XYZ file of C-alpha atoms in Angstrom:
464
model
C 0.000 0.000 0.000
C 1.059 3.380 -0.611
C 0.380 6.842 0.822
C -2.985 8.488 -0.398
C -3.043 12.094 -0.741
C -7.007 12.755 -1.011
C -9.276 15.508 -1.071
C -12.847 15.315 -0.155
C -16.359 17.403 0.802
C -16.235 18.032 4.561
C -19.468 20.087 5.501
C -18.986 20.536 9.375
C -18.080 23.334 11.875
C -15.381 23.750 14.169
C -17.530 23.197 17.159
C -18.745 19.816 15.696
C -15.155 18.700 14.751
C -13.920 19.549 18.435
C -16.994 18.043 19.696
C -16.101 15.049 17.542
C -12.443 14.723 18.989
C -13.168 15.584 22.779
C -10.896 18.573 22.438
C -12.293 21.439 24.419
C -11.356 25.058 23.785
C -12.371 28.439 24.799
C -14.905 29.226 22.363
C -14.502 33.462 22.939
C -11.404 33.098 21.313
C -12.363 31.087 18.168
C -14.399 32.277 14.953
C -16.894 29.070 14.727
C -15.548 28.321 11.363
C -17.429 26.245 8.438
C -15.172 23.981 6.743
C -15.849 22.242 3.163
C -13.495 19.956 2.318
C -10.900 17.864 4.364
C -7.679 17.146 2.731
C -4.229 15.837 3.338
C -2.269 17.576 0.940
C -1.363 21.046 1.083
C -1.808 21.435 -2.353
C -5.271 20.618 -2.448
C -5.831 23.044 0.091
C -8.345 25.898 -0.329
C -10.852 27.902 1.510
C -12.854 25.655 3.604
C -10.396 23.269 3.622
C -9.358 21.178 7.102
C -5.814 20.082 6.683
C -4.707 16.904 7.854
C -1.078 16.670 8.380
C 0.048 12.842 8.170
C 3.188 11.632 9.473
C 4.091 9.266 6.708
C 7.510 9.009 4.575
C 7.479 12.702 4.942
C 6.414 15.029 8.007
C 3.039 16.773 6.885
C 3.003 19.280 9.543
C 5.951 20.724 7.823
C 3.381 21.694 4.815
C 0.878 23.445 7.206
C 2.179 26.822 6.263
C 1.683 26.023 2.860
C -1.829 25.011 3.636
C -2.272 28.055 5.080
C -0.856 30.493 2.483
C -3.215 28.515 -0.332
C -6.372 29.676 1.798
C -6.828 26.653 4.214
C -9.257 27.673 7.415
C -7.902 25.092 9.727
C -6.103 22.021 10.383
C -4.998 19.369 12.853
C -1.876 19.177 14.246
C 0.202 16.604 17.152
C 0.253 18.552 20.252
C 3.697 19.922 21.232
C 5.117 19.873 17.442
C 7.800 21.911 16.917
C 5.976 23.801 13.708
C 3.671 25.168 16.150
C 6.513 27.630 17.134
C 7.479 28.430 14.000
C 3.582 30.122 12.911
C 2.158 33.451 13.942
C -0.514 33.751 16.254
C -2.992 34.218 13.919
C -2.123 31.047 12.083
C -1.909 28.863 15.759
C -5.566 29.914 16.537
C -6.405 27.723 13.427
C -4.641 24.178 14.724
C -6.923 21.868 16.380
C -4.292 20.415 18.748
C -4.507 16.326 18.605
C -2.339 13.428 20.289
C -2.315 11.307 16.614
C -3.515 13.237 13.524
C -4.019 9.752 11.233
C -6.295 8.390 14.449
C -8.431 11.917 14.550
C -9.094 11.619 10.803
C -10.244 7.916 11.419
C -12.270 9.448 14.061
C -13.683 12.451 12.288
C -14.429 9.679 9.253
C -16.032 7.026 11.782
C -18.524 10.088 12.858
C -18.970 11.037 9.575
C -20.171 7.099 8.484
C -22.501 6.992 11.125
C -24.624 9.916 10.551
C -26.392 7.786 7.947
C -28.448 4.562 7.299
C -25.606 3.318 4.781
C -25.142 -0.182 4.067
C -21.322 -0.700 4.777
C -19.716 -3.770 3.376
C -15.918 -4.412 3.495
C -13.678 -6.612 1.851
C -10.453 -7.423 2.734
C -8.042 -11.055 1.564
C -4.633 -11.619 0.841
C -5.548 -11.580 -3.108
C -8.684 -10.170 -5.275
C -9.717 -7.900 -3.236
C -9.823 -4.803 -5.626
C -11.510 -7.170 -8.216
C -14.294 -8.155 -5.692
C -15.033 -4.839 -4.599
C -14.771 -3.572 -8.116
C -17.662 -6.435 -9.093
C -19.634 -6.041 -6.463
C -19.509 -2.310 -6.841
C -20.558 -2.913 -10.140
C -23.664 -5.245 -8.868
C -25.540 -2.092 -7.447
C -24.964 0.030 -10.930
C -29.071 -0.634 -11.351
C -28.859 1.779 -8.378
C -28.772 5.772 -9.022
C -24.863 6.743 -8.963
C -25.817 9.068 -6.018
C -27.040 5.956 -4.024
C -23.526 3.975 -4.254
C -20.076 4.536 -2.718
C -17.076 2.294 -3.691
C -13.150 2.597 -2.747
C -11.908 3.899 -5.632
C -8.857 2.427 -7.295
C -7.226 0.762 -4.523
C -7.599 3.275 -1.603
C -7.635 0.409 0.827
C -5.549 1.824 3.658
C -6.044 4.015 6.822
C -6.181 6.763 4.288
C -7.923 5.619 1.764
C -10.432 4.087 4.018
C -11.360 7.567 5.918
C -11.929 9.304 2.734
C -14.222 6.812 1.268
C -16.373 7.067 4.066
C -15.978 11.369 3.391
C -17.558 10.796 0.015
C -20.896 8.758 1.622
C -24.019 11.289 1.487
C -27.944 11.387 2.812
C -28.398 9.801 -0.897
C -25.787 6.681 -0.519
C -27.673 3.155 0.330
C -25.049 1.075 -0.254
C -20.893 1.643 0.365
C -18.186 -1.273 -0.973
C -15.553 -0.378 1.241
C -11.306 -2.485 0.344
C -9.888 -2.412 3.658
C -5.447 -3.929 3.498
C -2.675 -4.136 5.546
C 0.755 -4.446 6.033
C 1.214 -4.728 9.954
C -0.977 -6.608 12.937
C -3.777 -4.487 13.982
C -4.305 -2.414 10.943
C -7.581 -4.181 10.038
C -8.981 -3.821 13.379
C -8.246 0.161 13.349
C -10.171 0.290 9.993
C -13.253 -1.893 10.372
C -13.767 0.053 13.633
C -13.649 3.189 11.562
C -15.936 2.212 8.700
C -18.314 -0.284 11.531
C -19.482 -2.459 8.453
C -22.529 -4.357 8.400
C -21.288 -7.236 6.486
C -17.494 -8.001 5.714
C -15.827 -10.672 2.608
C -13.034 -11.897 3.021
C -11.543 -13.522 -0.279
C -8.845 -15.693 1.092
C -6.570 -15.889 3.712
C -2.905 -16.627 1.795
C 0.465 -15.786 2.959
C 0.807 -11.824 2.290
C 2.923 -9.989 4.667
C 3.981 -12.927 6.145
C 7.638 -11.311 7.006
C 5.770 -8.564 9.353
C 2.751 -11.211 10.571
C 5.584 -14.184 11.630
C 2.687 -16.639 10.709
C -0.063 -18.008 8.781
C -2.438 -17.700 11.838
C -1.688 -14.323 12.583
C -2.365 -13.542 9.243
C -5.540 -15.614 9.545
C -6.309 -13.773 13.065
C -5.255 -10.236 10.983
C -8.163 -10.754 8.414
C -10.849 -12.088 10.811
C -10.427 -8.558 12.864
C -12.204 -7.487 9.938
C -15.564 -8.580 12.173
C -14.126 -6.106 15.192
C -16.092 -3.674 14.156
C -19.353 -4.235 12.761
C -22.527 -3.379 13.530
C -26.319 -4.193 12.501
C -26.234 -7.754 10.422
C -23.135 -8.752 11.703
C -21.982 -10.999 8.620
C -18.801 -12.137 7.561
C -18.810 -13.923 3.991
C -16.020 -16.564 2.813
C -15.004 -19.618 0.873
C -15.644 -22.776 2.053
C -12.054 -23.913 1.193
C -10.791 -20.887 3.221
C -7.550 -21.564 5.348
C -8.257 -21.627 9.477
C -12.057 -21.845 8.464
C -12.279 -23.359 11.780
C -10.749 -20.680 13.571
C -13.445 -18.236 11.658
C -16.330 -21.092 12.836
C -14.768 -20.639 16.589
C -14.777 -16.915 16.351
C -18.189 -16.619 15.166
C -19.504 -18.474 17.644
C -17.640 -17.009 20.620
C -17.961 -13.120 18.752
C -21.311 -13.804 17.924
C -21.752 -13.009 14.336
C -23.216 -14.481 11.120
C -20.840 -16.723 9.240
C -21.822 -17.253 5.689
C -19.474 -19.939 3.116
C -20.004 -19.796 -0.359
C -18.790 -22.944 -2.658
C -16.056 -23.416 -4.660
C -16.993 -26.907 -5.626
C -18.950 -28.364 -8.739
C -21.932 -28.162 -6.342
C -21.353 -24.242 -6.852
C -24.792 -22.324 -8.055
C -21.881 -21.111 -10.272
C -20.896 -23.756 -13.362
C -18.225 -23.302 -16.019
C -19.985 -24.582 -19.548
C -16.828 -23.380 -21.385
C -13.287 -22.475 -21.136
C -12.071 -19.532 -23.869
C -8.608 -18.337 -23.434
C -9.700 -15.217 -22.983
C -12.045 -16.439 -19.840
C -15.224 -18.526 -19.454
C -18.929 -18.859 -20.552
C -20.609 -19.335 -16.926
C -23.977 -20.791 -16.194
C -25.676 -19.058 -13.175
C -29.768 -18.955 -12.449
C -30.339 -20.772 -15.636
C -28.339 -18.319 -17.792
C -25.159 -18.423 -20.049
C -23.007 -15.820 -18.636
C -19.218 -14.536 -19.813
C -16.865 -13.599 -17.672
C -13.732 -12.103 -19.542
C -10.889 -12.553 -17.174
C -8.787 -16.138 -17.452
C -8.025 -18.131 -14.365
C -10.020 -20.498 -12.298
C -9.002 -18.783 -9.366
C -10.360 -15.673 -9.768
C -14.066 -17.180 -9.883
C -13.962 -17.467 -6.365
C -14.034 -13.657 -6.118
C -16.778 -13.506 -8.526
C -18.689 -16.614 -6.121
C -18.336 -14.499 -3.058
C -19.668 -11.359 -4.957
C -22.717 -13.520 -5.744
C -23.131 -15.167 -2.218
C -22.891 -11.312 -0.660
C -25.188 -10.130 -3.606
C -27.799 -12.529 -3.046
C -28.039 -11.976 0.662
C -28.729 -7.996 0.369
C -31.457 -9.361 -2.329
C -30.250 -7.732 -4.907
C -31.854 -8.475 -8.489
C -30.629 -11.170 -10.055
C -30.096 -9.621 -13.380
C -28.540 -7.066 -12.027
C -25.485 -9.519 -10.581
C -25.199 -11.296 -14.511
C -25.081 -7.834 -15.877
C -22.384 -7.218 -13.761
C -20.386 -10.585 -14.324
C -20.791 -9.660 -18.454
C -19.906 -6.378 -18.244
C -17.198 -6.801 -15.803
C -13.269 -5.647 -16.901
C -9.880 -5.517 -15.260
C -8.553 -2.476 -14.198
C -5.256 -1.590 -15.488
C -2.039 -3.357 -14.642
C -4.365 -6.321 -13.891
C -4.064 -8.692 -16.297
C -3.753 -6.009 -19.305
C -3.732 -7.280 -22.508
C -1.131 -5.294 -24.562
C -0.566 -6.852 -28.592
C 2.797 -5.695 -30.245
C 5.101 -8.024 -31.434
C 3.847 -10.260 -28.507
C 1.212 -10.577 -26.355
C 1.786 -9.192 -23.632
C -0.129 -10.350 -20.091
C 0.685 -6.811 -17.924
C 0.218 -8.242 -14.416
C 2.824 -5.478 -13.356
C 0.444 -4.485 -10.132
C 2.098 -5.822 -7.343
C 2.307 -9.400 -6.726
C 2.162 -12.367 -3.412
C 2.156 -15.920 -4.121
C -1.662 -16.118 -3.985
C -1.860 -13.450 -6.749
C 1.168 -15.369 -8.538
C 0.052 -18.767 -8.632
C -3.471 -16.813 -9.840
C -1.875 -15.177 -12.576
C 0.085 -18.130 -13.758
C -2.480 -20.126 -14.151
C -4.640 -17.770 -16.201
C -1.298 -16.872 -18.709
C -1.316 -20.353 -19.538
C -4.913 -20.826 -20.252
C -4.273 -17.286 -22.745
C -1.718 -18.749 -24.366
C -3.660 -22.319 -25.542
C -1.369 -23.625 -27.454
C 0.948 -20.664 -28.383
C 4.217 -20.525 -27.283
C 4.219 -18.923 -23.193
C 6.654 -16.899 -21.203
C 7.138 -16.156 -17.543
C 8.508 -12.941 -17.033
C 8.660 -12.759 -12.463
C 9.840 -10.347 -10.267
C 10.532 -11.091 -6.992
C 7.377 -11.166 -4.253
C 8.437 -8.958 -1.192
C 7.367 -8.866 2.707
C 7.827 -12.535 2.627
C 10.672 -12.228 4.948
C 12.001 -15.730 6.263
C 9.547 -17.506 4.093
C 10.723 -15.935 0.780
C 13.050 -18.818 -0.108
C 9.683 -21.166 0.511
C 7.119 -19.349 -1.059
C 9.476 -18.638 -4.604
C 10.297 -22.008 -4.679
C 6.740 -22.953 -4.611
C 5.479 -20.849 -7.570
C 8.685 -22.685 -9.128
C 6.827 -26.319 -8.528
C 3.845 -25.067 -9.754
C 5.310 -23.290 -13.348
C 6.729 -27.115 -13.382
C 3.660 -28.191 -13.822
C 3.009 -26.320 -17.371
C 5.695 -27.860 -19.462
C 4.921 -25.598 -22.393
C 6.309 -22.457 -20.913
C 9.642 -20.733 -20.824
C 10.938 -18.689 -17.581
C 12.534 -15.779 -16.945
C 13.328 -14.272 -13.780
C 14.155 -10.580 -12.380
C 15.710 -9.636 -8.963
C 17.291 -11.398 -6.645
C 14.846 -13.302 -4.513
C 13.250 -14.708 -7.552
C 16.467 -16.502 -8.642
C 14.899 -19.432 -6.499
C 12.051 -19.961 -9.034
C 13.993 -20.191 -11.434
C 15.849 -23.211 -9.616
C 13.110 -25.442 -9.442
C 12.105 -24.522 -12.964
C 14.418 -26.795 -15.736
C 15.346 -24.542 -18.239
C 14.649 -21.345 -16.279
C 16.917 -18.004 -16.780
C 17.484 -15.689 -14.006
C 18.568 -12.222 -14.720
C 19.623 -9.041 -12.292
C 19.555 -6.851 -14.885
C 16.356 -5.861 -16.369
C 18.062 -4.472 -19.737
C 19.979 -8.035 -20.672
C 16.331 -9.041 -19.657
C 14.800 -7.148 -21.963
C 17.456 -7.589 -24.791
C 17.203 -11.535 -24.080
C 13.279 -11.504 -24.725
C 13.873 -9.553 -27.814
C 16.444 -11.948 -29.783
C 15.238 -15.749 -28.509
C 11.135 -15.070 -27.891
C 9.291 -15.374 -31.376
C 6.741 -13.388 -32.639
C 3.162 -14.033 -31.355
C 4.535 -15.359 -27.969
C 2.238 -15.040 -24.876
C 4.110 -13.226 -22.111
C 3.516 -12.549 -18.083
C 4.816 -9.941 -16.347
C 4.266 -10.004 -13.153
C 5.953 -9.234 -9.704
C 5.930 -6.959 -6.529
C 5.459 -3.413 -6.993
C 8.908 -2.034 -5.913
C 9.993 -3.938 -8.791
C 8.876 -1.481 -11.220
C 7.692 -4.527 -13.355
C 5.195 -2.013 -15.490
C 8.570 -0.901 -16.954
C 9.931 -4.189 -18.555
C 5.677 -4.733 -19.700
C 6.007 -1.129 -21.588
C 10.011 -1.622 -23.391
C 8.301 -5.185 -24.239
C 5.182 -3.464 -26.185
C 7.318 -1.103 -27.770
C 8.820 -4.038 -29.621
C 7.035 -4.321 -32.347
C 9.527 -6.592 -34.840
């Protein structure tokens, strides 16, 4: 996940947003000021705006004075920082003083969702989360636009989350709400700020692993997604999900509503045909397409249908949706050149890998496939397992040539007979360019700090 810098409408008063965060001030000194919008970027900042100074990769209370000087009426700020010295008077009267500033705007967000009647359901997994909420975001599109909220691009985190929440109105029925992590307790913070009625989660896989130390916590980190809800109290899943036991033991002891959808043949969701492109679907007595490759990802599309069918939503409404449904970009992006090319570039764990694998091959048929993998990160003390795995499992596609990029991914290639490791991604490149023919089907695919959109966009320029 990376930083979000968002901007969103704000509509409250200075008294309320004291009120809000139990800060208490006297009021004959302040002007009752009406803010608009809430922000954390300085840039964005305007009249009306609140500024929210996040301590991130960079110190934002060094851009309050920025803030300021572009016409911002307020903002929040840690107590005791230094920048506070450093303004006039005039410009201190407009801090609303605050021991955390990313846990006020959670706060101020929380209130915010709660004003309304919204339907709140969150999603959260170690893979295909973006693509559920993106479908089932797209199951409610027989609703009025006004009436519908969704986490836009992949805004999953404890900024991203807040400022979804900003965007819900009087109008909005229904909110589809991504909720990620990196570290232990992150998912906790955010369902408590978003209180969902009903939570998905898509799988439990091994994502983050190096900062979790295990598959249960990771297991544990995902269930927290139930901390905070309120009203129905449901949390969907696969039946094939790991610890589904420890989910079953939760439920009962946290008592909530525990709902499994089927991955099996006795799914209410059939495959009639396999295209390389994706799959003609039969679901309700209807042929339905669904244009992404990859067995795997149907499971996202059978949880979008188990959650869809419990709010009673039409059932036309969830084919439609299935049909009309496409990737966003860098996720699975078809780009034709000289080759094929699969862009996969997003960011990558071995859930998503093995995923993505698996759907290349059924692309390709029977033309000639390559590999092109980056190395998965956060996998800490497991890396050396979990590359070695994907290895075993490109074994199994003896049709397929490999390439490798980085450093931890040099223990794919290992397992793989016949596989090429390289460190630099220009010999990479070059390599591609002389020995893969024309018409080849190629993956690229691997963690996002290895800038694997790059090699995808030198390999489209390629065009003989």
């Amino acid at each position: 996940m990376v930083k979000t810098t968002m901007i969103a409408p704000f509509s409250y008063s200075l008294s309320t947003i004291l009120a809000v965060l139990n800060r208490v001030y006297n009021f004959s000194l302040y002007v009752d000021t009406a803010f608009t919008s809430i922000t954390t970027s300085s840039k964005e900042s305007k009249k009306g705006s609140l500024f929210v100074p996040l301590v991130w990769d960079r110190d934002g209370h060094l851009y309050i004075k920025d803030a300021l000087d572009r016409g911002a009426s307020g903002f929040l700020c840690k107590k005791d920082h230094p920048i506070l010295k450093e303004l006039s008077i005039e410009e201190q009267n407009k801090a609303i003083l605050v021991r955390d500033t990313l846990h006020a705007l959670g706060t101020l967000a929380n209130f915010h969702r709660n004003r309304f009647a919204t339907y709140v359901v969150a999603i959260t997994g170690s893979s295909g989360k973006t693509t559920t909420k993106d479908l089932l975001g797209s199951v409610f599109s027989y609703l009025p636009k006004k009436q519908v909220v969704v986490t836009e691009k992949n805004y999953n985190n404890e900024i991203g989350v807040p400022f979804t929440l900003f965007r819900i109105t009087k109008d909005t029925r229904i909110a589809v709400v991504e909720m990620g992590m990196n570290h232990r307790g992150e998912i906790e913070r955010l369902s408590k700020v978003a209180n969902p009625n009903a939570t998905l989660i898509t799988n439990i896989g091994s994502a983050h692993i190096e900062n979790l130390k295990s598959p249960k916590e990771i297991a544990n980190e995902k269930l927290d997604i139930t901390k905070g809800m309120v009203g129905d109290r449901t949390l969907f899943v696969p039946d094939d999900l790991n610890f589904l036991n420890l989910a079953k033991t939760r439920a009962k002891k946290e008592k909530w509503k525990l709902v499994t959808w089927r991955q099996s043949k006795s799914s209410s969701l059939k495959i009639v045909k396999t295209n390389p492109g994706g799959f003609v679907l039969s679901l309700y007595g209807k042929d339905v397409t669904w244009n992404l490759p990859g067995t795997k990802l149907l499971s996202n599309v059978r949880g979008v249908i188990a959650c869809a069918e419990f709010l009673n939503i039409p059932k036309d409404a969830i084919v439609n949706a299935i049909q009309k449904y496409k990737s966003p970009d860098k996720r699975l992006n078809i780009k034709k050149s000289k080759y094929t090319i699969i862009d996969d570039s997003y960011n990558a764990n071995p859930e998503s890998m093995a995923s993505s694998i698996e759907a290349a091959a059924q692309m390709a048929g029977k033309k000639n496939l390559v590999w092109v993998l980056g190395d998965m990160k956060e996998l800490g003390s497991f890396s050396k397992h979990y590359h070695r795995e994907i290895g075993k499992l490109i074994s199994r596609f003896p049709n397929g040539n490999l390439y490798t990029y980085g450093k931890d991914s040099k223990e794919i290639s290992k397992v793989v007979s016949g596989g090429e490791h390289f460190t630099d991604r220009e010999k990479l490149i070059e390599h591609i360019r002389t020995n893969v023919s024309k018409g080849s089907v190629i993956l690229i695919k691997g963690s996002r700090s290895m800038k694997m959109e790059e090699i995808a966009e030198s390999l489209y320029r390629i065009k003989t």
